[in-house]
């Protein structure tokens, strides 16, 4: 092989990552469905290993039923601890991490990731699938995009509660993102 061709080949080899490093935002963009399916793939896949770290230790808990959901109404529930409040939504459009036939059932933690203000169900705007503005500094979160900030001071997405369905039951299976005030999320 000519010298220049050999150098090009070496450069390509160096460009290949030896491990996969995911920024939090990139990871959230993958979505709960991707996370779960990656977790199934197993430890051969680096992304699967990340998924196991996020999903592995969470208890499952029935938090509501599909039949009780309405598109304009948020339902409160606690998970994974009794003192961690969250909101369950049925959106009018498909959402990242959504479950159900229309992939529009999602849940998020109720504490703003900026400085922990409480976001109650009255801040849900079903027409645009937004939660906010936060009463303290006006952050608003897009519930179709894994709770990403759509405006305001917050720099982190709203933690999303991952869900699965068991018949009519809606089951919480984990938390994507760090609940405000915790250095690591509680697991029970
Ligand atoms: S606490 Fe919500 S934007 Fe600051």
CSV table of N, CA and C and ligand atoms in Angstrom, one decimal, residues 112 114-117 134 136-139, ligand 1:
chain,number,residue,atom,x,y,z
A,112,UNK,N,-39.8,21.5,38.4
A,112,UNK,CA,-39.0,22.2,37.4
A,112,UNK,C,-37.6,21.9,37.6
A,114,UNK,N,-35.1,23.6,36.8
A,114,UNK,CA,-34.3,24.8,37.0
A,114,UNK,C,-34.0,25.0,38.5
A,115,UNK,N,-35.1,25.3,39.3
A,115,UNK,CA,-34.9,25.5,40.7
A,115,UNK,C,-36.0,24.8,41.5
A,116,UNK,N,-36.6,23.9,40.9
A,116,UNK,CA,-37.5,23.0,41.7
A,116,UNK,C,-38.9,23.5,41.9
A,117,UNK,N,-39.4,24.5,41.2
A,117,UNK,CA,-40.7,24.9,41.4
A,117,UNK,C,-41.7,23.8,41.1
A,134,UNK,N,-43.5,27.8,34.1
A,134,UNK,CA,-43.1,27.6,35.5
A,134,UNK,C,-43.4,28.9,36.3
A,136,UNK,N,-42.0,30.3,38.7
A,136,UNK,CA,-40.8,31.1,39.2
A,136,UNK,C,-40.2,31.8,38.0
A,137,UNK,N,-39.7,31.1,37.0
A,137,UNK,CA,-38.9,31.8,36.0
A,137,UNK,C,-39.4,31.5,34.5
A,138,UNK,N,-40.7,31.0,34.5
A,138,UNK,CA,-41.4,30.9,33.2
A,138,UNK,C,-40.9,29.9,32.2
A,139,UNK,N,-40.2,28.9,32.7
A,139,UNK,CA,-39.8,27.8,31.7
A,139,UNK,C,-41.0,27.0,31.3
B,1,LIG,S1,-37.8,27.1,38.8
B,1,LIG,FE1,-38.8,26.8,37.0
B,1,LIG,S2,-37.9,28.2,35.6
B,1,LIG,FE2,-36.9,28.5,37.5
